[in-house]
Amino acid sequence: MTNIFPALDSPEFEQGFARVVERVNALAQLFDEHHVQRNPDATTDAATVRAFDAVLNAYSATLDDVYMLAAYIQAFVTTDSRDTLAQAKFSALQLQLVTLSKLGTRFTAWLGSLDVDALVAQSENARAHEYALHRAKIEAAHQMSPVEEELAAELNLSGGSAWSRLHGNVSSQIMVEVELDGETKTLPMSAVRNLAYDAKRAVRERAHHAELAAWEKHAVPLAAALNSIKGQMNTLATRRNWESALDEAIFDAAIDRATLDAMLTAARESFPAFRRYLRAKAHALGLAQLAWYDIFAPLGENTRVWEYDDARDFILTNFGTYSEKMQGLARRAFDANWIDAEPRVGKRDGAFCMRVRADESRVLSNYKPAYGGVSTLAHALGHAYHNLVLAPRTAVQRSTPMTLAETASIFCETVVRQAALQEANAPERLAILENSLQGSCQIVVDITSRFLFESRVFDGRRARELSVQEFCAWRHGRRGGARRAFRFRHS
Ligand SMILES: [Zn+2]
């Protein structure tokens, strides 16, 4: 991170922070000058077009500045949630994010008052942002009054976003006691979750039970976080005249109900194939049936150990089979230390890639020396490549819904998998194919179950707060939860 600012406590960072505050204030002033707000009497004349161009350019540039600062601080928070200085800086930045979010809401409200087609006809800039403008028009129709939107944005700091921070921080600081090789060890949750991939069934089983016991100890704050996040989303969706929080989420994802239903139906229709796969895996492991902790068990013996350096070389070589540009990006990511690779105490679980500025990204992973680790790294670098390709676009154009966001990442994962399959011997090939099926099983089966869980939670949370027991029961799909959720979805 040092090529951006030398350190979080450096004068350069302080200056960078002050500059962002200035820019946000200047943007607010520009909004006031041009009366950027809901205005039913607005006309879309030449003066409006000039104002639109000025406002859009300033808004995009400010978003870039704020995002860079946010990404810089997030890099510290996500790799060490105990970094109290980073937490403090992020909290301070959130005030600016709130101001910016309120300005974004005003911008949307203003666009809702304008004739977007007339704007597009008169401005090159508007034409380049036509898609976002038409979406803004729909969003504006779902806004509460300006005062209510402003209050909602301010209260979100101590509401939804505070709860989601608590959720992230509690989850990443949980330590788990697990017995390994005859002695009790205390490991971070991310390390214990990685034991789900261990070849020894006894290790997987012990880790699984230890993990469940550890989560249970924190059930009360985590349930409180879930209740509050879902409760706030329900309240706001209703006040904004969305039929449900799901409808708002569907709009955010830039799809519609028919698309969602088609995806869920396709997922459900493929379940028999996944059952066949899971039964075959049980058979290959010499088991009558898979337990939950067997789902990630490695298949095949003597499979290749992928040290981090091997993963780097393999990714570089194979990204090169597609293009020099993609290979160059990956090389830059490794050489410039964009990747925080190994699991550590206080570090967030899983993997992600975030854009920092222009064509630069950072990757967080919890690398383990197996093919899955290589695949995850290739996936994350795919996001970084997408960011590189998006670099010439404005912040408003760059915003990508989930349905598009995974294209480059899955492409990169696929390039690497095909290459790995080619040079693998039989047991390795089995392991790689199994890893691929495992991934699809997560996307299709696990995500479906999460969708059912979420639907049930949102539905139940409309009436009242939910208990730890209810969350747990619905997670396991008891009480006919799945069927009810589907009925709700079709109603
Ligand atoms: Zn991804």
Tab-separated table of C-alpha atoms and ligand atoms in Angstrom, residues 379 383 405-406 409, ligand 1:
chain	number	residue	atom	x	y	z
A	379	HIS	CA	-10.332	-15.720	-9.991
A	383	HIS	CA	-11.419	-9.096	-11.084
A	405	ALA	CA	-19.022	-8.641	-12.099
A	406	GLU	CA	-18.039	-12.328	-12.163
A	409	SER	CA	-12.987	-13.701	-12.847
B	1	ZN	ZN	-15.598	-13.106	-7.834
